[in-house]
mmCIF file of C-alpha atoms in Angstrom:
data_model
loop_
_atom_site.group_PDB
_atom_site.id
_atom_site.type_symbol
_atom_site.label_atom_id
_atom_site.label_comp_id
_atom_site.label_asym_id
_atom_site.label_seq_id
_atom_site.Cartn_x
_atom_site.Cartn_y
_atom_site.Cartn_z
ATOM 1 C CA MET A 192 0.000 0.000 0.000
ATOM 2 C CA ALA A 193 1.095 3.586 -0.558
ATOM 3 C CA SER A 194 2.438 5.668 2.264
ATOM 4 C CA ALA A 195 0.973 9.041 3.115
ATOM 5 C CA ASP A 196 3.946 10.866 1.599
ATOM 6 C CA PHE A 197 3.218 11.875 -1.994
ATOM 7 C CA SER A 198 5.994 14.457 -2.217
ATOM 8 C CA ARG A 199 7.479 12.508 -5.146
ATOM 9 C CA ALA A 200 4.218 12.548 -7.086
ATOM 10 C CA PRO A 201 4.735 14.238 -10.502
ATOM 11 C CA HIS A 202 3.775 17.884 -10.813
ATOM 12 C CA ALA A 203 0.713 18.883 -12.815
ATOM 13 C CA SER A 204 2.217 21.834 -14.673
ATOM 14 C CA ALA A 205 1.862 22.373 -18.440
ATOM 15 C CA HIS A 206 -0.653 19.536 -18.789
ATOM 16 C CA PRO A 207 -2.687 19.441 -22.049
ATOM 17 C CA MET A 208 -6.304 20.542 -21.900
ATOM 18 C CA ALA A 209 -9.120 18.542 -23.489
ATOM 19 C CA ASN A 210 -11.400 19.980 -26.168
ATOM 20 C CA PRO A 211 -13.776 22.608 -24.764
ATOM 21 C CA GLY A 212 -16.563 20.966 -22.759
ATOM 22 C CA TYR A 213 -14.671 17.701 -22.232
ATOM 23 C CA GLY A 214 -11.960 16.453 -19.879
ATOM 24 C CA LYS A 215 -11.696 16.367 -16.107
ATOM 25 C CA ARG A 216 -14.471 17.662 -13.897
ATOM 26 C CA SER A 217 -14.139 17.880 -10.131
ATOM 27 C CA ALA A 218 -16.917 16.050 -8.318
ATOM 28 C CA PRO A 219 -18.910 18.273 -5.926
ATOM 29 C CA ARG A 220 -18.549 18.494 -2.160
ATOM 30 C CA GLN A 221 -15.139 16.906 -1.782
ATOM 31 C CA SER A 222 -13.317 16.875 1.521
ATOM 32 C CA PRO A 223 -10.413 19.352 1.876
ATOM 33 C CA ARG A 224 -7.145 18.176 0.376
ATOM 34 C CA ARG A 225 -4.910 16.235 2.787
ATOM 35 C CA ALA A 226 -1.525 14.540 2.497
ATOM 36 C CA ASP A 227 -3.020 11.072 3.018
ATOM 37 C CA ASP A 228 -5.982 11.336 0.601
ATOM 38 C CA PHE A 229 -4.735 8.368 -1.432
ATOM 39 C CA ALA A 230 -2.828 6.383 1.198
ATOM 40 C CA HIS A 231 -5.263 3.478 0.767
ATOM 41 C CA LEU A 232 -4.209 2.989 -2.875
ATOM 42 C CA PRO A 233 -1.194 1.153 -4.321
ATOM 43 C CA LYS A 234 1.832 3.378 -4.936
ATOM 44 C CA ARG A 235 1.303 3.851 -8.682
ATOM 45 C CA GLU A 236 -2.426 4.571 -8.379
ATOM 46 C CA ALA A 237 -1.777 6.939 -5.454
ATOM 47 C CA ALA A 238 0.787 8.942 -7.456
ATOM 48 C CA ILE A 239 -1.463 9.195 -10.525
ATOM 49 C CA ALA A 240 -4.481 10.108 -8.367
ATOM 50 C CA ALA A 241 -2.514 12.866 -6.632
ATOM 51 C CA TYR A 242 -1.439 14.170 -10.048
ATOM 52 C CA ILE A 243 -4.996 14.182 -11.433
ATOM 53 C CA ASP A 244 -6.294 15.819 -8.263
ATOM 54 C CA ARG A 245 -4.096 18.863 -8.876
ATOM 55 C CA LEU A 246 -5.067 19.272 -12.535
ATOM 56 C CA PRO A 247 -7.567 22.019 -13.390
ATOM 57 C CA ASP A 248 -11.013 21.177 -14.662
ATOM 58 C CA GLY A 249 -10.946 20.627 -18.407
ATOM 59 C CA ALA A 250 -7.572 18.851 -18.378
ATOM 60 C CA ALA A 251 -7.248 15.782 -20.591
ATOM 61 C CA ILE A 252 -6.937 12.725 -18.338
ATOM 62 C CA ASP A 253 -7.228 9.850 -20.786
ATOM 63 C CA ALA A 254 -4.585 7.118 -20.532
ATOM 64 C CA LYS A 255 -2.698 8.255 -23.653
ATOM 65 C CA THR A 256 -2.346 11.853 -22.444
ATOM 66 C CA LEU A 257 -1.376 10.808 -18.919
ATOM 67 C CA ALA A 258 1.316 8.497 -20.293
ATOM 68 C CA LYS A 259 2.818 11.367 -22.300
ATOM 69 C CA CYS A 260 2.978 13.565 -19.191
ATOM 70 C CA LEU A 261 4.072 10.895 -16.691
ATOM 71 C CA PRO A 262 7.390 9.417 -17.903
ATOM 72 C CA ASP A 263 7.376 6.715 -15.211
ATOM 73 C CA TYR A 264 4.182 5.104 -16.524
ATOM 74 C CA GLY A 265 3.224 3.804 -19.954
ATOM 75 C CA GLN A 266 -0.200 3.961 -21.568
ATOM 76 C CA MET A 267 -1.241 0.487 -20.382
ATOM 77 C CA ALA A 268 -0.145 1.289 -16.823
ATOM 78 C CA CYS A 269 -2.146 4.522 -16.872
ATOM 79 C CA ALA A 270 -5.200 2.712 -18.255
ATOM 80 C CA THR A 271 -4.960 0.115 -15.474
ATOM 81 C CA ALA A 272 -4.557 2.876 -12.887
ATOM 82 C CA LEU A 273 -7.669 4.675 -14.171
ATOM 83 C CA ARG A 274 -9.603 1.418 -13.921
ATOM 84 C CA ARG A 275 -8.478 0.909 -10.327
ATOM 85 C CA LEU A 276 -9.310 4.509 -9.411
ATOM 86 C CA SER A 277 -12.775 3.878 -10.831
ATOM 87 C CA GLU A 278 -13.143 0.679 -8.795
ATOM 88 C CA ALA A 279 -11.984 2.548 -5.672
ATOM 89 C CA GLY A 280 -14.694 5.193 -6.121
ATOM 90 C CA HIS A 281 -12.486 8.122 -7.137
ATOM 91 C CA LEU A 282 -13.456 8.361 -10.816
ATOM 92 C CA ARG A 283 -16.365 7.901 -13.205
ATOM 93 C CA ARG A 284 -16.714 8.621 -16.908
ATOM 94 C CA VAL A 285 -20.067 10.307 -17.528
ATOM 95 C CA ARG A 286 -21.797 10.858 -20.878
ATOM 96 C CA GLU A 287 -23.981 13.975 -20.675
ATOM 97 C CA HIS A 288 -26.748 14.998 -23.074
ATOM 98 C CA HIS A 289 -27.011 18.784 -23.255
ATOM 99 C CA ILE A 290 -30.158 20.263 -24.801
ATOM 100 C CA THR A 291 -30.246 24.028 -25.388
ATOM 101 C CA GLU A 292 -31.956 26.545 -27.631
ATOM 102 C CA ASP A 293 -29.217 25.933 -30.215
ATOM 103 C CA GLY A 294 -29.561 22.167 -30.367
ATOM 104 C CA ALA A 295 -28.258 19.127 -28.525
ATOM 105 C CA ARG A 296 -24.993 17.251 -28.156
ATOM 106 C CA TRP A 297 -23.408 14.472 -26.147
ATOM 107 C CA VAL A 298 -20.158 15.122 -24.279
ATOM 108 C CA THR A 299 -18.052 12.738 -22.197
ATOM 109 C CA ARG A 300 -16.517 14.056 -19.006
ATOM 110 C CA THR A 301 -14.418 12.288 -16.405
ATOM 111 C CA PHE A 302 -15.505 13.221 -12.904
ATOM 112 C CA PHE A 303 -12.781 12.876 -10.287
ATOM 113 C CA SER A 304 -13.186 12.931 -6.525
ATOM 114 C CA ARG A 305 -10.298 12.881 -4.078
ATOM 115 C CA THR A 306 -12.947 11.679 -1.615
ATOM 116 C CA ALA A 307 -13.703 8.041 -2.482
ATOM 117 C CA ARG A 308 -17.434 7.619 -3.227
ATOM 118 C CA GLY A 309 -19.652 4.566 -3.015
ATOM 119 C CA GLU A 310 -22.069 3.268 -5.645
ATOM 120 C CA GLU A 311 -25.032 4.997 -3.960
ATOM 121 C CA TRP A 312 -23.327 8.396 -4.219
ATOM 122 C CA TRP A 313 -22.412 8.001 -7.894
ATOM 123 C CA GLU A 314 -25.917 6.729 -8.759
ATOM 124 C CA ALA A 315 -27.465 9.791 -7.108
ATOM 125 C CA PHE A 316 -24.971 12.065 -8.876
ATOM 126 C CA VAL A 317 -25.773 10.622 -12.310
ATOM 127 C CA ARG A 318 -29.507 10.994 -11.628
ATOM 128 C CA GLY A 319 -28.922 14.629 -10.693
ATOM 129 C CA ASP A 320 -30.156 14.122 -7.139
ATOM 130 C CA ASP A 321 -28.486 15.669 -4.149
ATOM 131 C CA ALA A 322 -25.830 13.072 -3.451
ATOM 132 C CA PRO A 323 -25.562 11.947 0.179
ATOM 133 C CA GLU A 324 -22.786 13.676 2.043
ATOM 134 C CA PRO A 325 -19.796 11.500 2.970
ATOM 135 C CA ARG A 326 -19.136 10.949 6.632
ATOM 136 C CA PRO A 327 -16.527 13.571 7.545
ATOM 137 C CA ALA A 328 -13.112 12.131 8.243
ATOM 138 C CA ALA A 329 -11.465 12.863 11.547
ATOM 139 C CA VAL A 330 -9.108 15.793 11.027
ATOM 140 C CA PRO A 331 -6.154 16.147 13.398
ATOM 141 C CA ALA A 332 -6.189 19.307 15.478
ATOM 142 C CA THR A 333 -2.888 20.339 13.881
ATOM 143 C CA ALA A 334 -4.152 19.986 10.296
ATOM 144 C CA ALA A 335 -3.473 23.012 8.110
ATOM 145 C CA PRO A 336 -6.504 24.974 6.892
ATOM 146 C CA ALA A 337 -7.748 24.095 3.416
ATOM 147 C CA ARG A 338 -6.139 26.143 0.643
ATOM 148 C CA THR A 339 -8.278 28.057 -1.808
ATOM 149 C CA PRO A 340 -8.103 27.597 -5.596
ATOM 150 C CA ALA A 341 -6.628 31.101 -5.875
ATOM 151 C CA TYR A 342 -3.805 30.231 -3.475
ATOM 152 C CA ASP A 343 -3.152 26.954 -5.312
ATOM 153 C CA VAL A 344 -2.792 28.776 -8.645
ATOM 154 C CA LEU A 345 -0.282 31.216 -7.179
ATOM 155 C CA ALA A 346 1.667 28.423 -5.485
ATOM 156 C CA SER A 347 1.868 26.526 -8.793
ATOM 157 C CA LEU A 348 3.390 29.344 -10.851
ATOM 158 C CA GLY A 349 6.958 28.300 -10.096
ATOM 159 C CA ARG A 350 6.285 24.854 -11.553
ATOM 160 C CA THR A 351 5.203 26.443 -14.824
ATOM 161 C CA ASP A 352 8.123 28.887 -14.898
ATOM 162 C CA PRO A 353 10.747 28.989 -12.094
ATOM 163 C CA ARG A 354 11.111 32.740 -12.576
ATOM 164 C CA MET A 355 7.629 33.168 -11.077
ATOM 165 C CA THR A 356 8.214 31.164 -7.892
ATOM 166 C CA LEU A 357 6.344 32.842 -5.021
ATOM 167 C CA SER A 358 6.835 32.456 -1.297
ATOM 168 C CA ALA A 359 4.025 31.430 1.051
ATOM 169 C CA ALA A 360 3.766 35.041 2.227
ATOM 170 C CA ASP A 361 3.551 36.258 -1.396
ATOM 171 C CA CYS A 362 0.747 33.782 -2.118
ATOM 172 C CA ALA A 363 -1.183 34.896 0.956
ATOM 173 C CA ARG A 364 -0.883 38.595 0.024
ATOM 174 C CA LEU A 365 -1.877 38.044 -3.593
ATOM 175 C CA GLU A 366 -4.630 35.524 -2.873
ATOM 176 C CA PRO A 367 -7.514 38.092 -2.735
ATOM 177 C CA ARG A 368 -6.508 39.502 -6.138
ATOM 178 C CA ALA A 369 -6.256 36.034 -7.663
ATOM 179 C CA ALA A 370 -9.640 35.149 -6.163
ATOM 180 C CA ALA A 371 -11.143 38.270 -7.762
ATOM 181 C CA TRP A 372 -9.711 37.129 -11.106
ATOM 182 C CA LEU A 373 -11.183 33.617 -10.766
ATOM 183 C CA ALA A 374 -14.540 35.123 -9.869
ATOM 184 C CA ARG A 375 -14.570 36.630 -13.374
ATOM 185 C CA ASP A 376 -12.800 33.784 -15.205
ATOM 186 C CA ALA A 377 -13.011 30.463 -13.360
ATOM 187 C CA ASP A 378 -10.418 28.681 -15.517
ATOM 188 C CA PRO A 379 -7.181 28.412 -13.464
ATOM 189 C CA ALA A 380 -5.191 27.514 -16.583
ATOM 190 C CA ARG A 381 -5.906 30.914 -18.159
ATOM 191 C CA LEU A 382 -4.806 32.678 -14.971
ATOM 192 C CA VAL A 383 -1.547 30.702 -14.938
ATOM 193 C CA GLN A 384 -0.980 31.620 -18.586
ATOM 194 C CA ALA A 385 -1.622 35.315 -17.894
ATOM 195 C CA LEU A 386 0.924 35.327 -15.069
ATOM 196 C CA THR A 387 3.678 33.289 -16.758
ATOM 197 C CA SER A 388 3.576 34.081 -20.495
ATOM 198 C CA GLY A 389 5.791 36.703 -22.106
ATOM 199 C CA LEU A 390 8.080 37.117 -19.096
ATOM 200 C CA PRO A 391 11.233 39.235 -19.287
ATOM 201 C CA VAL A 392 14.547 37.394 -19.359
ATOM 202 C CA GLN A 393 15.130 38.215 -15.694
ATOM 203 C CA VAL A 394 12.328 38.560 -13.150
ATOM 204 C CA HIS A 395 13.695 40.421 -10.136
ATOM 205 C CA SER A 396 10.473 40.420 -8.125
ATOM 206 C CA PRO A 397 7.920 37.789 -9.143
ATOM 207 C CA ALA A 398 5.464 38.985 -6.483
ATOM 208 C CA VAL A 399 5.479 42.551 -7.858
ATOM 209 C CA LEU A 400 5.117 41.310 -11.426
ATOM 210 C CA ALA A 401 2.253 38.992 -10.419
ATOM 211 C CA ARG A 402 0.472 41.832 -8.626
ATOM 212 C CA THR A 403 0.874 44.153 -11.606
ATOM 213 C CA ARG A 404 -0.529 41.583 -14.017
ATOM 214 C CA LEU A 405 -3.396 40.692 -11.673
ATOM 215 C CA GLU A 406 -4.357 44.376 -11.725
ATOM 216 C CA THR A 407 -3.732 45.299 -15.364
ATOM 217 C CA LYS A 408 -4.877 42.043 -17.006
ATOM 218 C CA LEU A 409 -7.956 41.477 -14.817
ATOM 219 C CA PRO A 410 -10.735 40.206 -17.103
ATOM 220 C CA PRO A 411 -13.920 42.260 -17.443
ATOM 221 C CA GLU A 412 -17.050 41.329 -15.578
ATOM 222 C CA PRO A 413 -18.600 38.377 -17.408
ATOM 223 C CA VAL A 414 -21.536 39.144 -19.658
ATOM 224 C CA PRO A 415 -24.672 37.534 -18.205
ATOM 225 C CA GLU A 416 -25.578 34.512 -20.265
ATOM 226 C CA PRO A 417 -29.027 34.492 -21.823
ATOM 227 C CA ARG A 418 -31.484 32.449 -19.851
ATOM 228 C CA ALA A 419 -32.008 29.360 -21.934
ATOM 229 C CA GLU A 420 -33.597 26.223 -20.626
ATOM 230 C CA ILE A 421 -30.971 23.500 -20.464
ATOM 231 C CA THR A 422 -31.828 19.898 -19.774
ATOM 232 C CA ILE A 423 -29.040 17.496 -18.936
ATOM 233 C CA SER A 424 -29.397 13.744 -18.857
ATOM 234 C CA ARG A 425 -26.515 11.492 -17.876
ATOM 235 C CA LEU A 426 -25.246 7.980 -18.450
ATOM 236 C CA LEU A 427 -22.107 6.376 -17.141
ATOM 237 C CA GLU A 428 -19.450 5.067 -19.512
ATOM 238 C CA CYS A 429 -17.268 2.076 -18.751
ATOM 239 C CA THR A 430 -13.876 3.365 -17.655
ATOM 240 C CA ASP A 431 -12.159 0.642 -19.710
ATOM 241 C CA CYS A 432 -14.081 0.454 -23.001
ATOM 242 C CA GLY A 433 -16.464 3.437 -23.005
ATOM 243 C CA ARG A 434 -19.634 1.332 -23.162
ATOM 244 C CA PRO A 435 -22.558 3.458 -21.900
ATOM 245 C CA GLY A 436 -25.112 2.320 -19.368
ATOM 246 C CA PRO A 437 -26.984 3.226 -16.191
ATOM 247 C CA PRO A 438 -24.979 3.239 -12.933
ATOM 248 C CA THR A 439 -26.616 0.000 -11.791
ATOM 249 C CA ALA A 440 -25.138 -1.784 -14.834
ATOM 250 C CA LEU A 441 -21.617 -0.418 -14.235
ATOM 251 C CA PRO A 442 -20.615 -1.050 -10.603
ATOM 252 C CA GLY A 443 -17.150 0.310 -10.024
ATOM 253 C CA GLY A 444 -17.564 2.174 -13.316
ATOM 254 C CA LEU A 445 -17.004 -1.039 -15.312
ATOM 255 C CA CYS A 446 -19.308 -3.015 -17.630
ATOM 256 C CA ARG A 447 -19.823 -6.789 -17.330
ATOM 257 C CA PRO A 448 -17.216 -7.850 -19.947
ATOM 258 C CA CYS A 449 -14.567 -5.551 -18.418
ATOM 259 C CA ARG A 450 -15.347 -7.047 -14.999
ATOM 260 C CA GLY A 451 -14.851 -10.508 -16.489
ATOM 261 C CA GLU A 452 -18.535 -11.445 -16.208
ATOM 262 C CA ALA A 453 -20.707 -13.046 -18.886
ATOM 263 C CA GLU A 454 -23.491 -11.015 -20.449
ATOM 264 C CA PRO A 455 -26.973 -12.005 -19.218
ATOM 265 C CA LEU A 456 -28.996 -14.096 -21.653
ATOM 266 C CA PRO A 457 -31.945 -12.374 -23.365
ATOM 267 C CA PRO A 458 -35.387 -13.750 -22.457
ATOM 268 C CA GLY A 459 -35.684 -17.190 -24.061
ATOM 269 C CA GLY A 460 -32.065 -17.124 -25.196
ATOM 270 C CA LEU A 461 -29.843 -20.182 -25.311
ATOM 271 C CA SER A 462 -26.637 -20.526 -23.359
ATOM 272 C CA PRO A 463 -23.398 -20.914 -25.369
ATOM 273 C CA ALA A 464 -23.182 -24.537 -24.222
ATOM 274 C CA GLU A 465 -26.709 -25.250 -25.456
ATOM 275 C CA VAL A 466 -25.948 -23.600 -28.818
ATOM 276 C CA ARG A 467 -22.859 -25.795 -29.226
ATOM 277 C CA ARG A 468 -24.833 -28.912 -28.259
ATOM 278 C CA ARG A 469 -27.549 -28.213 -30.821
ATOM 279 C CA ALA A 470 -25.023 -27.406 -33.545
ATOM 280 C CA ALA A 471 -23.228 -30.695 -32.887
ATOM 281 C CA ALA A 472 -26.554 -32.565 -33.117
ATOM 282 C CA ILE A 473 -27.315 -30.921 -36.477
ATOM 283 C CA ARG A 474 -23.871 -31.828 -37.864
ATOM 284 C CA SER A 475 -24.292 -35.400 -36.671
ATOM 285 C CA ASP A 476 -27.724 -35.613 -38.289
ATOM 286 C CA VAL A 477 -26.344 -34.259 -41.584
ATOM 287 C CA ARG A 478 -23.510 -36.807 -41.606
ATOM 288 C CA THR A 479 -25.987 -39.620 -40.923
ATOM 289 C CA HIS A 480 -28.197 -38.683 -43.862
ATOM 290 C CA GLU A 481 -25.221 -38.162 -46.173
ATOM 291 C CA GLY A 482 -23.860 -41.583 -45.254
#
């Protein structure tokens, strides 16, 4: 089993984003991030889970993309890890049907939860019900307060470009300005790009430069979207093969064949053994008549 120390987990900087509307989505109402979130998983799965957890929403987290970004793991290893994360309750692939004034389309999103969820929770989530809250984990009295998304973006800048490495004090001072930015543009990747692109050759004070850009590049207030009725229906997809189905047919996020189980027979259908027996009887009868 993995230890609680994920300090060697790969960083999630410069990770490719999926096509608009696709990719990773953070499941709602997760517990605050802790060092031992994935201690119950094997080492490889724990490292990949910690990596995915730090990716922004919209990041591509298919096995092929993960393998390109994680040099220690190949595509098959990443695919197996995604399957195990699904079985452990951290991940589900969801096919969503969006119906708007402009038409309809299906999109596939991968919902990730650092808090492991049971089948009942995922079934309620796919139905669109209020999912039952997980039982809160005991938090040590010395646990650090949960960090905000704005703080996390600022703390990650040095991984994107070392010239923009900020201290903890810098992050705390700039956090309100970064939060104001995210209130207008909720995509952390665009904020990272605004703070790290087009840097001078030498950055003498990354905190001053970050503050200046947070002020001068602050996006405008978002234009209110027109009120259009949107209906969303959801199906799960098998984490391994992408086969769609209701949550009850995909426990652990996997279909019957990917779980190694035989498909149920249709009403009145014959078992494979019975089909073979009847075919053998027909061949025997044909040989008898031909003889």
